[in-house]
GROMACS .gro file of N, CA and C in nm:
model
  213
    1MET      N    1  -0.020   0.747   0.443
    1MET     CA    2  -0.130   0.661   0.365
    1MET      C    3  -0.020   0.676   0.258
    2LEU      N    4  -0.015   0.582   0.187
    2LEU     CA    5   0.067   0.563  -0.011
    2LEU      C    6  -0.038   0.417  -0.029
    3ILE      N    7  -0.144   0.500  -0.167
    3ILE     CA    8  -0.196   0.408  -0.218
    3ILE      C    9  -0.147   0.466  -0.381
    4ALA      N   10  -0.140   0.321  -0.405
    4ALA     CA   11  -0.073   0.307  -0.552
    4ALA      C   12  -0.159   0.186  -0.618
    5ARG      N   13  -0.093   0.239  -0.798
    5ARG     CA   14  -0.146   0.090  -0.854
    5ARG      C   15  -0.063  -0.023  -0.837
    6THR      N   16   0.107  -0.014  -0.818
    6THR     CA   17   0.234  -0.085  -0.755
    6THR      C   18   0.310   0.023  -0.738
    7THR      N   19   0.452  -0.046  -0.702
    7THR     CA   20   0.535  -0.010  -0.675
    7THR      C   21   0.600  -0.058  -0.678
    8THR      N   22   0.850   0.037  -0.725
    8THR     CA   23   0.892   0.015  -0.729
    8THR      C   24   1.050   0.017  -0.684
    9PRO      N   25   1.144  -0.007  -0.679
    9PRO     CA   26   1.191  -0.004  -0.573
    9PRO      C   27   1.235   0.174  -0.567
   10VAL      N   28   1.210   0.267  -0.665
   10VAL     CA   29   1.167   0.373  -0.647
   10VAL      C   30   1.153   0.471  -0.560
   11TRP      N   31   1.018   0.392  -0.486
   11TRP     CA   32   0.925   0.411  -0.390
   11TRP      C   33   0.969   0.426  -0.266
   12THR      N   34   1.080   0.323  -0.266
   12THR     CA   35   1.079   0.341  -0.126
   12THR      C   36   1.137   0.428   0.006
   13PRO      N   37   1.196   0.494  -0.018
   13PRO     CA   38   1.182   0.634   0.019
   13PRO      C   39   1.055   0.674   0.144
   14LEU      N   40   0.909   0.674   0.000
   14LEU     CA   41   0.827   0.669   0.071
   14LEU      C   42   0.757   0.606   0.174
   15PHE      N   43   0.782   0.496   0.206
   15PHE     CA   44   0.770   0.354   0.252
   15PHE      C   45   0.763   0.426   0.414
   16ASN      N   46   0.887   0.540   0.445
   16ASN     CA   47   0.924   0.548   0.550
   16ASN      C   48   0.882   0.674   0.552
   17ILE      N   49   0.799   0.716   0.532
   17ILE     CA   50   0.665   0.826   0.554
   17ILE      C   51   0.558   0.784   0.582
   18ALA      N   52   0.515   0.682   0.500
   18ALA     CA   53   0.332   0.618   0.543
   18ALA      C   54   0.364   0.532   0.653
   19ALA      N   55   0.249   0.566   0.708
   19ALA     CA   56   0.190   0.434   0.825
   19ALA      C   57   0.120   0.368   0.719
   20GLY      N   58   0.068   0.355   0.632
   20GLY     CA   59   0.015   0.233   0.524
   20GLY      C   60   0.043   0.221   0.441
   21VAL      N   61  -0.006   0.072   0.324
   21VAL     CA   62   0.066   0.097   0.233
   21VAL      C   63  -0.093   0.023   0.130
   22VAL      N   64  -0.154   0.053   0.039
   22VAL     CA   65  -0.273  -0.022  -0.027
   22VAL      C   66  -0.235  -0.012  -0.182
   23THR      N   67  -0.171  -0.171  -0.249
   23THR     CA   68  -0.149  -0.087  -0.396
   23THR      C   69  -0.278  -0.230  -0.478
   24GLU      N   70  -0.343  -0.196  -0.564
   24GLU     CA   71  -0.377  -0.263  -0.675
   24GLU      C   72  -0.383  -0.415  -0.720
   25VAL      N   73  -0.208  -0.391  -0.744
   25VAL     CA   74  -0.133  -0.517  -0.809
   25VAL      C   75  -0.078  -0.587  -0.677
   26GLY      N   76  -0.042  -0.710  -0.668
   26GLY     CA   77   0.084  -0.749  -0.648
   26GLY      C   78   0.043  -0.871  -0.561
   27GLY      N   79   0.146  -0.926  -0.437
   27GLY     CA   80   0.137  -1.055  -0.395
   27GLY      C   81   0.242  -1.055  -0.268
   28PRO      N   82   0.239  -1.135  -0.189
   28PRO     CA   83   0.313  -1.155  -0.057
   28PRO      C   84   0.534  -1.147  -0.132
   29PHE      N   85   0.523  -1.156  -0.270
   29PHE     CA   86   0.656  -1.131  -0.275
   29PHE      C   87   0.693  -0.974  -0.373
   30SER      N   88   0.607  -0.859  -0.414
   30SER     CA   89   0.604  -0.805  -0.415
   30SER      C   90   0.737  -0.705  -0.356
   31HIS      N   91   0.698  -0.544  -0.432
   31HIS     CA   92   0.816  -0.481  -0.345
   31HIS      C   93   0.722  -0.405  -0.241
   32ALA      N   94   0.606  -0.458  -0.307
   32ALA     CA   95   0.511  -0.320  -0.185
   32ALA      C   96   0.533  -0.390  -0.088
   33ALA      N   97   0.523  -0.539  -0.074
   33ALA     CA   98   0.493  -0.646   0.082
   33ALA      C   99   0.686  -0.712   0.102
   34ILE      N  100   0.726  -0.687   0.057
   34ILE     CA  101   0.903  -0.663   0.052
   34ILE      C  102   0.910  -0.512   0.225
   35VAL      N  103   0.885  -0.410   0.164
   35VAL     CA  104   0.932  -0.344   0.235
   35VAL      C  105   0.834  -0.250   0.362
   36ALA      N  106   0.679  -0.298   0.285
   36ALA     CA  107   0.653  -0.273   0.425
   36ALA      C  108   0.687  -0.381   0.536
   37ARG      N  109   0.726  -0.484   0.492
   37ARG     CA  110   0.720  -0.600   0.615
   37ARG      C  111   0.877  -0.545   0.674
   38GLU      N  112   0.992  -0.495   0.538
   38GLU     CA  113   1.134  -0.395   0.630
   38GLU      C  114   1.130  -0.242   0.717
   39PHE      N  115   1.003  -0.249   0.663
   39PHE     CA  116   0.931  -0.115   0.770
   39PHE      C  117   0.817  -0.151   0.874
   40GLY      N  118   0.792  -0.246   0.866
   40GLY     CA  119   0.678  -0.266   1.010
   40GLY      C  120   0.564  -0.192   0.983
   41ILE      N  121   0.503  -0.152   0.871
   41ILE     CA  122   0.385  -0.111   0.788
   41ILE      C  123   0.299  -0.186   0.711
   42PRO      N  124   0.143  -0.184   0.745
   42PRO     CA  125   0.034  -0.259   0.740
   42PRO      C  126   0.080  -0.249   0.529
   43LEU      N  127   0.021  -0.413   0.469
   43LEU     CA  128   0.023  -0.339   0.329
   43LEU      C  129  -0.095  -0.438   0.335
   44VAL      N  130  -0.225  -0.361   0.257
   44VAL     CA  131  -0.271  -0.485   0.209
   44VAL      C  132  -0.281  -0.470   0.036
   45SER      N  133  -0.216  -0.577  -0.045
   45SER     CA  134  -0.243  -0.570  -0.187
   45SER      C  135  -0.351  -0.632  -0.233
   46GLY      N  136  -0.365  -0.643  -0.395
   46GLY     CA  137  -0.455  -0.638  -0.471
   46GLY      C  138  -0.614  -0.601  -0.422
   47ALA      N  139  -0.527  -0.465  -0.388
   47ALA     CA  140  -0.720  -0.378  -0.347
   47ALA      C  141  -0.814  -0.377  -0.409
   48ILE      N  142  -0.845  -0.451  -0.558
   48ILE     CA  143  -0.928  -0.314  -0.715
   48ILE      C  144  -0.966  -0.256  -0.666
   49ASP      N  145  -0.899  -0.092  -0.777
   49ASP     CA  146  -1.003  -0.008  -0.768
   49ASP      C  147  -0.919   0.106  -0.694
   50ALA      N  148  -0.801   0.039  -0.597
   50ALA     CA  149  -0.852   0.185  -0.472
   50ALA      C  150  -0.783   0.314  -0.483
   51THR      N  151  -0.685   0.290  -0.618
   51THR     CA  152  -0.627   0.401  -0.702
   51THR      C  153  -0.745   0.542  -0.694
   52ARG      N  154  -0.877   0.502  -0.786
   52ARG     CA  155  -0.968   0.508  -0.811
   52ARG      C  156  -1.142   0.572  -0.670
   53VAL      N  157  -1.108   0.458  -0.574
   53VAL     CA  158  -1.207   0.465  -0.466
   53VAL      C  159  -1.156   0.556  -0.312
   54ILE      N  160  -1.033   0.555  -0.352
   54ILE     CA  161  -0.953   0.627  -0.241
   54ILE      C  162  -0.895   0.756  -0.257
   55THR      N  163  -0.933   0.859  -0.230
   55THR     CA  164  -0.921   1.000  -0.335
   55THR      C  165  -0.826   1.053  -0.162
   56ASN      N  166  -0.784   1.129  -0.185
   56ASN     CA  167  -0.730   1.262  -0.101
   56ASN      C  168  -0.788   1.275  -0.032
   57GLY      N  169  -0.725   1.297   0.119
   57GLY     CA  170  -0.816   1.342   0.240
   57GLY      C  171  -0.904   1.227   0.309
   58ASN      N  172  -0.938   1.071   0.209
   58ASN     CA  173  -1.024   1.029   0.311
   58ASN      C  174  -0.951   0.918   0.403
   59THR      N  175  -1.020   0.934   0.564
   59THR     CA  176  -0.934   0.888   0.654
   59THR      C  177  -0.955   0.706   0.612
   60VAL      N  178  -0.831   0.625   0.631
   60VAL     CA  179  -0.814   0.493   0.556
   60VAL      C  180  -0.765   0.466   0.635
   61VAL      N  181  -0.825   0.294   0.720
   61VAL     CA  182  -0.801   0.242   0.806
   61VAL      C  183  -0.737   0.123   0.767
   62VAL      N  184  -0.588   0.055   0.753
   62VAL     CA  185  -0.565  -0.064   0.707
   62VAL      C  186  -0.494  -0.196   0.768
   63ASP      N  187  -0.580  -0.247   0.756
   63ASP     CA  188  -0.540  -0.411   0.833
   63ASP      C  189  -0.482  -0.446   0.759
   64GLY      N  190  -0.337  -0.504   0.784
   64GLY     CA  191  -0.278  -0.595   0.660
   64GLY      C  192  -0.270  -0.733   0.687
   65SER      N  193  -0.278  -0.801   0.844
   65SER     CA  194  -0.330  -0.945   0.887
   65SER      C  195  -0.487  -0.975   0.797
   66GLY      N  196  -0.562  -0.889   0.786
   66GLY     CA  197  -0.717  -0.950   0.780
   66GLY      C  198  -0.734  -0.891   0.647
   67GLY      N  199  -0.628  -0.882   0.503
   67GLY     CA  200  -0.606  -0.802   0.427
   67GLY      C  201  -0.711  -0.753   0.422
   68VAL      N  202  -0.784  -0.604   0.486
   68VAL     CA  203  -0.909  -0.529   0.507
   68VAL      C  204  -0.857  -0.376   0.486
   69VAL      N  205  -0.923  -0.353   0.393
   69VAL     CA  206  -0.879  -0.158   0.406
   69VAL      C  207  -1.019  -0.108   0.402
   70GLU      N  208  -0.961  -0.029   0.488
   70GLU     CA  209  -1.171   0.072   0.588
   70GLU      C  210  -1.114   0.198   0.575
   71LEU      N  211  -1.283   0.240   0.508
   71LEU     CA  212  -1.280   0.414   0.454
   71LEU      C  213  -1.350   0.434   0.580
   0.00000   0.00000   0.00000
């Protein structure tokens, strides 16, 4: 799982190994959204404080269709 404030093109190789992505900033035309669609992985963007709340080792479920992140 990739959890980040935002992503840029430099992050693209990480999407290849991520099961899903959660970003604090972004929308439907953000880098993260476009690349997640290309790789066919779920994304939730606009998840406020995700990098603070989700820590290493947490089990995370990302529902990209519903925009829900569960710990």
